Amino acid sequence: MRIGIIGAGNIGGNLTRSLTALGHDVFVANSRGPHTLGVLAEETGATPVPAEEAARGAEIVVVTVPMKAVPALAPGILDGAAEGVAVIDTGNYYPKQRDGRIAAIEDEGLTESRWTERRIGHPVIKAFNGTFAQDILERALPAGAPDRMALPVAGDDEAAKRKVMALIDEIGFDTVDAGGLDDSWRQQPGTPVYGLRAGVAEVTKALAAAAPGRTPEFRAEQGAE
C-alpha cells in the first residue's frame, strides 16, 4: 500500500519504520525538506518528499505534526491522493506546553481532530494520539497475543475507519472503535485512555469513564491568546 506520512518526529519516524518493515511503500515529509530525511530514508527505504507531495497516490495519509503547525500546511496538501484516501490525525493540543491558545477548542469546545479536519479540508480518523512512540516498535504483537495492546480509533467515515483499524492490526495492535469525531474528546490528553497501555476491555472501560471538559494541565492559561 502507498502511504504518505507528513511529519517525521517520534510518531512519524516510528510509523515509517514499522510500515516500511511491513512492505508498504512509504513517502515521508517534514517541514524542513526531504534533504533532512536522508538518515531515516537510508534506514527504512522510505522515500523522502516535499510535504505537498507526500499524499500523491496514497491510500492512507498520516498527519503527525504539532497542532500549531497544521495551519501552515500547504493548501491542497491532500491533492492527488488516491480516491477514498483515509487520513489519520495523530495530533494533540498542548496549549501551555507547545501550541498556544486555539479559540475554537477552548471557547467552542471543538474536539482537537475536528479542528484539524476543518483546517485541512478532509475528514480525519483520530488514532495514535495517546500512543508512546517507542511502543509502535517495541510493543507490537501478533493478533491473538494475550498481552496485545489496543488503541482507540475515532472518526465519522466508517470506510476510512475500517481501513485505519486494519492497518493498526497489521502494525501489531488491537483497536477499539471510539465513535465519531465529536466523541474523540474521550481520547484527548488528560483522559483515562490517554497513554494507557492495555487491552481491548481496559481501553473500552477507560473511554467510557472519560468526563467532558479539559483538565487544567491541557487548558490555556486564563486570558492567554
Short mmCIF file of N, CA, C and O in Angstrom, two decimals, residues 88-178:
data_model
loop_
_atom_site.label_atom_id
_atom_site.label_comp_id
_atom_site.label_asym_id
_atom_site.label_seq_id
_atom_site.Cartn_x
_atom_site.Cartn_y
_atom_site.Cartn_z
N ILE A 88 -5.18 9.89 8.73
CA ILE A 88 -5.02 9.69 10.18
C ILE A 88 -4.46 10.96 10.79
O ILE A 88 -3.44 11.49 10.33
N ASP A 89 -5.12 11.45 11.83
CA ASP A 89 -4.61 12.58 12.61
C ASP A 89 -4.12 12.04 13.95
O ASP A 89 -4.89 11.48 14.72
N THR A 90 -2.83 12.22 14.22
CA THR A 90 -2.26 11.75 15.49
C THR A 90 -2.11 12.88 16.50
O THR A 90 -1.58 12.67 17.59
N GLY A 91 -2.62 14.07 16.16
CA GLY A 91 -2.27 15.27 16.92
C GLY A 91 -2.95 15.40 18.27
O GLY A 91 -4.02 14.84 18.53
N ASN A 92 -2.31 16.18 19.13
CA ASN A 92 -2.83 16.56 20.44
C ASN A 92 -2.62 18.06 20.64
O ASN A 92 -1.62 18.62 20.19
N TYR A 93 -3.55 18.65 21.35
CA TYR A 93 -3.48 20.08 21.67
C TYR A 93 -2.81 20.27 23.03
O TYR A 93 -3.32 19.82 24.05
N TYR A 94 -1.64 20.91 23.00
CA TYR A 94 -0.89 21.21 24.22
C TYR A 94 -0.73 22.73 24.32
O TYR A 94 0.31 23.28 23.93
N PRO A 95 -1.74 23.43 24.84
CA PRO A 95 -1.70 24.90 24.81
C PRO A 95 -0.58 25.50 25.64
O PRO A 95 0.06 26.47 25.21
N LYS A 96 -0.33 24.96 26.82
CA LYS A 96 0.70 25.51 27.68
C LYS A 96 2.10 25.05 27.26
O LYS A 96 3.07 25.79 27.37
N GLN A 97 2.16 23.83 26.80
CA GLN A 97 3.45 23.22 26.55
C GLN A 97 4.02 23.56 25.17
O GLN A 97 5.23 23.54 24.98
N ARG A 98 3.12 23.87 24.18
CA ARG A 98 3.63 23.97 22.81
C ARG A 98 2.81 24.83 21.87
O ARG A 98 3.35 25.65 21.13
N ASP A 99 1.48 24.65 21.86
CA ASP A 99 0.67 25.13 20.75
C ASP A 99 0.09 26.53 20.90
O ASP A 99 -0.37 27.12 19.92
N GLY A 100 0.08 27.07 22.13
CA GLY A 100 -0.61 28.32 22.33
C GLY A 100 -2.12 28.10 22.34
O GLY A 100 -2.61 26.97 22.21
N ARG A 101 -2.85 29.18 22.47
CA ARG A 101 -4.31 29.07 22.62
C ARG A 101 -5.00 28.96 21.27
O ARG A 101 -4.74 29.76 20.37
N ILE A 102 -5.87 27.97 21.13
CA ILE A 102 -6.70 27.82 19.94
C ILE A 102 -8.14 28.06 20.38
O ILE A 102 -8.73 27.26 21.12
N ALA A 103 -8.70 29.18 19.95
CA ALA A 103 -10.00 29.63 20.45
C ALA A 103 -11.11 28.63 20.17
O ALA A 103 -11.99 28.40 21.00
N ALA A 104 -11.12 28.02 18.99
CA ALA A 104 -12.21 27.10 18.64
C ALA A 104 -12.24 25.89 19.56
O ALA A 104 -13.30 25.32 19.79
N ILE A 105 -11.10 25.51 20.08
CA ILE A 105 -11.04 24.39 21.03
C ILE A 105 -11.40 24.85 22.43
O ILE A 105 -12.21 24.23 23.13
N GLU A 106 -10.82 25.97 22.84
CA GLU A 106 -11.04 26.47 24.21
C GLU A 106 -12.44 27.02 24.41
O GLU A 106 -13.07 26.75 25.44
N ASP A 107 -12.94 27.79 23.45
CA ASP A 107 -14.19 28.52 23.64
C ASP A 107 -15.41 27.80 23.08
O ASP A 107 -16.51 27.89 23.63
N GLU A 108 -15.22 27.09 21.96
CA GLU A 108 -16.34 26.44 21.30
C GLU A 108 -16.45 24.96 21.67
O GLU A 108 -17.45 24.31 21.34
N GLY A 109 -15.43 24.43 22.32
CA GLY A 109 -15.45 23.03 22.70
C GLY A 109 -15.23 22.08 21.55
O GLY A 109 -15.57 20.89 21.65
N LEU A 110 -14.65 22.58 20.46
CA LEU A 110 -14.38 21.73 19.31
C LEU A 110 -13.35 20.66 19.70
O LEU A 110 -12.38 20.97 20.40
N THR A 111 -13.56 19.42 19.27
CA THR A 111 -12.54 18.42 19.52
C THR A 111 -11.30 18.75 18.69
O THR A 111 -11.38 19.40 17.65
N GLU A 112 -10.17 18.28 19.16
CA GLU A 112 -8.91 18.60 18.51
C GLU A 112 -8.88 18.15 17.05
O GLU A 112 -8.46 18.89 16.16
N SER A 113 -9.33 16.93 16.81
CA SER A 113 -9.28 16.41 15.45
C SER A 113 -10.33 17.03 14.55
O SER A 113 -10.13 17.12 13.34
N ARG A 114 -11.45 17.48 15.11
CA ARG A 114 -12.42 18.22 14.30
C ARG A 114 -11.81 19.53 13.83
O ARG A 114 -12.00 19.96 12.69
N TRP A 115 -11.06 20.17 14.70
CA TRP A 115 -10.36 21.41 14.33
C TRP A 115 -9.37 21.14 13.21
O TRP A 115 -9.31 21.88 12.21
N THR A 116 -8.59 20.07 13.34
CA THR A 116 -7.62 19.72 12.31
C THR A 116 -8.32 19.39 11.00
O THR A 116 -7.90 19.82 9.91
N GLU A 117 -9.40 18.63 11.08
CA GLU A 117 -10.18 18.28 9.89
C GLU A 117 -10.61 19.52 9.13
O GLU A 117 -10.49 19.60 7.89
N ARG A 118 -11.10 20.51 9.85
CA ARG A 118 -11.56 21.74 9.18
C ARG A 118 -10.40 22.50 8.57
O ARG A 118 -10.54 23.13 7.52
N ARG A 119 -9.26 22.44 9.21
CA ARG A 119 -8.09 23.15 8.69
C ARG A 119 -7.57 22.52 7.40
O ARG A 119 -7.14 23.23 6.49
N ILE A 120 -7.55 21.20 7.32
CA ILE A 120 -7.00 20.56 6.12
C ILE A 120 -8.06 20.27 5.07
O ILE A 120 -7.73 19.90 3.94
N GLY A 121 -9.34 20.43 5.43
CA GLY A 121 -10.41 20.29 4.45
C GLY A 121 -10.68 18.85 4.03
O GLY A 121 -11.10 18.61 2.89
N HIS A 122 -10.48 17.90 4.95
CA HIS A 122 -10.74 16.50 4.62
C HIS A 122 -11.05 15.76 5.91
O HIS A 122 -10.44 16.02 6.94
N PRO A 123 -12.00 14.80 5.88
CA PRO A 123 -12.29 14.02 7.08
C PRO A 123 -11.04 13.31 7.59
O PRO A 123 -10.20 12.87 6.80
N VAL A 124 -10.94 13.22 8.92
CA VAL A 124 -9.78 12.54 9.51
C VAL A 124 -10.25 11.46 10.47
O VAL A 124 -11.37 11.48 10.97
N ILE A 125 -9.34 10.52 10.71
CA ILE A 125 -9.52 9.47 11.70
C ILE A 125 -8.49 9.71 12.80
O ILE A 125 -7.29 9.81 12.52
N LYS A 126 -8.96 9.84 14.04
CA LYS A 126 -8.04 10.10 15.16
C LYS A 126 -7.50 8.79 15.69
O LYS A 126 -8.26 7.93 16.16
N ALA A 127 -6.17 8.64 15.64
CA ALA A 127 -5.52 7.42 16.12
C ALA A 127 -4.08 7.72 16.46
O ALA A 127 -3.51 8.70 15.97
N PHE A 128 -3.50 6.92 17.30
CA PHE A 128 -2.09 7.02 17.73
C PHE A 128 -1.82 8.26 18.59
O PHE A 128 -0.68 8.47 18.99
N ASN A 129 -2.83 9.05 18.92
CA ASN A 129 -2.54 10.30 19.64
C ASN A 129 -2.12 10.06 21.09
O ASN A 129 -1.42 10.88 21.67
N GLY A 130 -2.55 8.93 21.67
CA GLY A 130 -2.17 8.63 23.05
C GLY A 130 -1.16 7.50 23.13
O GLY A 130 -0.99 6.91 24.20
N THR A 131 -0.50 7.21 22.02
CA THR A 131 0.44 6.09 21.95
C THR A 131 1.86 6.60 22.15
O THR A 131 2.27 7.56 21.50
N PHE A 132 2.61 5.96 23.02
CA PHE A 132 4.02 6.29 23.14
C PHE A 132 4.75 5.84 21.87
O PHE A 132 4.55 4.71 21.41
N ALA A 133 5.60 6.71 21.34
CA ALA A 133 6.24 6.42 20.05
C ALA A 133 7.01 5.11 20.08
O ALA A 133 6.95 4.31 19.14
N GLN A 134 7.72 4.85 21.18
CA GLN A 134 8.53 3.64 21.22
C GLN A 134 7.68 2.38 21.22
O GLN A 134 8.12 1.31 20.79
N ASP A 135 6.43 2.51 21.70
CA ASP A 135 5.55 1.33 21.74
C ASP A 135 5.21 0.83 20.34
O ASP A 135 4.92 -0.36 20.17
N ILE A 136 5.20 1.72 19.36
CA ILE A 136 4.89 1.30 17.98
C ILE A 136 5.86 0.21 17.53
O ILE A 136 5.48 -0.73 16.84
N LEU A 137 7.10 0.31 17.96
CA LEU A 137 8.12 -0.68 17.59
C LEU A 137 8.28 -1.77 18.64
O LEU A 137 8.51 -2.93 18.30
N GLU A 138 8.15 -1.41 19.92
CA GLU A 138 8.53 -2.34 20.98
C GLU A 138 7.39 -3.16 21.53
O GLU A 138 7.62 -4.21 22.16
N ARG A 139 6.14 -2.75 21.35
CA ARG A 139 5.01 -3.46 21.96
C ARG A 139 4.06 -4.06 20.93
O ARG A 139 2.99 -4.56 21.31
N ALA A 140 4.43 -4.02 19.66
CA ALA A 140 3.60 -4.66 18.64
C ALA A 140 3.62 -6.17 18.82
O ALA A 140 4.68 -6.76 19.07
N LEU A 141 2.45 -6.79 18.72
CA LEU A 141 2.33 -8.24 18.91
C LEU A 141 1.39 -8.81 17.85
O LEU A 141 0.52 -8.10 17.32
N PRO A 142 1.51 -10.11 17.56
CA PRO A 142 0.60 -10.73 16.59
C PRO A 142 -0.84 -10.75 17.11
O PRO A 142 -1.09 -10.71 18.32
N ALA A 143 -1.77 -10.80 16.18
CA ALA A 143 -3.19 -10.89 16.55
C ALA A 143 -3.41 -12.11 17.44
O ALA A 143 -2.86 -13.19 17.19
N GLY A 144 -4.19 -11.92 18.49
CA GLY A 144 -4.49 -13.02 19.41
C GLY A 144 -3.55 -13.15 20.57
O GLY A 144 -3.82 -13.92 21.49
N ALA A 145 -2.43 -12.40 20.56
CA ALA A 145 -1.50 -12.46 21.68
C ALA A 145 -2.19 -11.96 22.94
O ALA A 145 -2.89 -10.94 22.90
N PRO A 146 -2.01 -12.63 24.09
CA PRO A 146 -2.77 -12.28 25.29
C PRO A 146 -2.48 -10.88 25.82
O PRO A 146 -3.36 -10.27 26.43
N ASP A 147 -1.29 -10.36 25.62
CA ASP A 147 -0.94 -9.05 26.15
C ASP A 147 -0.97 -7.96 25.08
O ASP A 147 -0.37 -6.90 25.25
N ARG A 148 -1.67 -8.19 23.99
CA ARG A 148 -1.69 -7.22 22.90
C ARG A 148 -2.38 -5.94 23.33
O ARG A 148 -3.48 -5.96 23.88
N MET A 149 -1.74 -4.82 23.08
CA MET A 149 -2.33 -3.52 23.39
C MET A 149 -3.43 -3.18 22.39
O MET A 149 -3.42 -3.63 21.26
N ALA A 150 -4.36 -2.34 22.84
CA ALA A 150 -5.43 -1.84 21.98
C ALA A 150 -5.36 -0.32 21.91
O ALA A 150 -5.03 0.34 22.90
N LEU A 151 -5.66 0.23 20.73
CA LEU A 151 -5.65 1.67 20.53
C LEU A 151 -7.06 2.15 20.17
O LEU A 151 -7.74 1.52 19.36
N PRO A 152 -7.51 3.27 20.76
CA PRO A 152 -8.80 3.82 20.37
C PRO A 152 -8.71 4.52 19.02
O PRO A 152 -7.69 5.14 18.69
N VAL A 153 -9.78 4.40 18.24
CA VAL A 153 -9.83 4.98 16.90
C VAL A 153 -11.18 5.66 16.74
O VAL A 153 -12.22 5.02 16.89
N ALA A 154 -11.17 6.96 16.43
CA ALA A 154 -12.42 7.71 16.29
C ALA A 154 -12.48 8.35 14.90
O ALA A 154 -11.46 8.76 14.35
N GLY A 155 -13.70 8.44 14.37
CA GLY A 155 -13.88 9.10 13.08
C GLY A 155 -15.28 8.90 12.56
O GLY A 155 -16.00 7.99 12.99
N ASP A 156 -15.67 9.74 11.61
CA ASP A 156 -17.02 9.72 11.06
C ASP A 156 -17.15 8.85 9.81
O ASP A 156 -18.22 8.35 9.51
N ASP A 157 -16.06 8.73 9.06
CA ASP A 157 -16.06 7.99 7.80
C ASP A 157 -15.81 6.52 8.13
O ASP A 157 -14.69 6.11 8.44
N GLU A 158 -16.86 5.72 8.08
CA GLU A 158 -16.75 4.33 8.53
C GLU A 158 -15.80 3.51 7.65
O GLU A 158 -15.06 2.66 8.14
N ALA A 159 -15.81 3.76 6.34
CA ALA A 159 -14.91 3.02 5.45
C ALA A 159 -13.46 3.36 5.76
O ALA A 159 -12.59 2.48 5.82
N ALA A 160 -13.19 4.65 5.97
CA ALA A 160 -11.83 5.07 6.31
C ALA A 160 -11.41 4.52 7.66
O ALA A 160 -10.27 4.09 7.85
N LYS A 161 -12.35 4.50 8.60
CA LYS A 161 -12.04 3.97 9.93
C LYS A 161 -11.67 2.49 9.85
O LYS A 161 -10.70 2.04 10.47
N ARG A 162 -12.41 1.73 9.06
CA ARG A 162 -12.09 0.31 8.91
C ARG A 162 -10.72 0.12 8.29
O ARG A 162 -9.95 -0.78 8.68
N LYS A 163 -10.38 0.96 7.33
CA LYS A 163 -9.06 0.87 6.69
C LYS A 163 -7.95 1.15 7.69
O LYS A 163 -6.93 0.46 7.73
N VAL A 164 -8.16 2.16 8.53
CA VAL A 164 -7.16 2.51 9.53
C VAL A 164 -7.05 1.42 10.59
O VAL A 164 -5.94 1.04 11.00
N MET A 165 -8.18 0.88 11.01
CA MET A 165 -8.15 -0.17 12.03
C MET A 165 -7.45 -1.42 11.50
O MET A 165 -6.71 -2.10 12.22
N ALA A 166 -7.64 -1.72 10.22
CA ALA A 166 -6.95 -2.86 9.61
C ALA A 166 -5.44 -2.63 9.57
O ALA A 166 -4.65 -3.55 9.82
N LEU A 167 -5.03 -1.39 9.30
CA LEU A 167 -3.61 -1.08 9.28
C LEU A 167 -3.00 -1.20 10.67
O LEU A 167 -1.90 -1.73 10.84
N ILE A 168 -3.72 -0.70 11.68
CA ILE A 168 -3.23 -0.79 13.05
C ILE A 168 -3.08 -2.25 13.48
O ILE A 168 -2.11 -2.63 14.14
N ASP A 169 -4.04 -3.09 13.08
CA ASP A 169 -3.94 -4.52 13.37
C ASP A 169 -2.70 -5.11 12.71
O ASP A 169 -1.98 -5.91 13.32
N GLU A 170 -2.42 -4.68 11.48
CA GLU A 170 -1.23 -5.17 10.78
C GLU A 170 0.05 -4.72 11.48
O GLU A 170 1.02 -5.48 11.58
N ILE A 171 0.04 -3.51 12.01
CA ILE A 171 1.21 -3.00 12.73
C ILE A 171 1.46 -3.80 14.00
O ILE A 171 2.61 -4.00 14.41
N GLY A 172 0.37 -4.29 14.63
CA GLY A 172 0.56 -5.13 15.80
C GLY A 172 -0.26 -4.76 17.02
O GLY A 172 0.10 -5.11 18.15
N PHE A 173 -1.42 -4.10 16.79
CA PHE A 173 -2.24 -3.67 17.91
C PHE A 173 -3.71 -3.94 17.62
O PHE A 173 -4.16 -3.85 16.48
N ASP A 174 -4.46 -4.26 18.67
CA ASP A 174 -5.91 -4.31 18.57
C ASP A 174 -6.45 -2.88 18.52
O ASP A 174 -5.73 -1.92 18.79
N THR A 175 -7.73 -2.76 18.19
CA THR A 175 -8.35 -1.44 18.14
C THR A 175 -9.70 -1.47 18.86
O THR A 175 -10.32 -2.52 18.99
N VAL A 176 -10.11 -0.29 19.31
CA VAL A 176 -11.44 -0.10 19.89
C VAL A 176 -12.08 1.07 19.15
O VAL A 176 -11.48 2.15 19.05
N ASP A 177 -13.26 0.85 18.60
CA ASP A 177 -13.98 1.92 17.92
C ASP A 177 -14.47 2.91 18.97
O ASP A 177 -15.31 2.59 19.81
N ALA A 178 -13.92 4.12 18.92
CA ALA A 178 -14.22 5.14 19.93
C ALA A 178 -15.31 6.10 19.47
O ALA A 178 -15.50 7.15 20.08
#
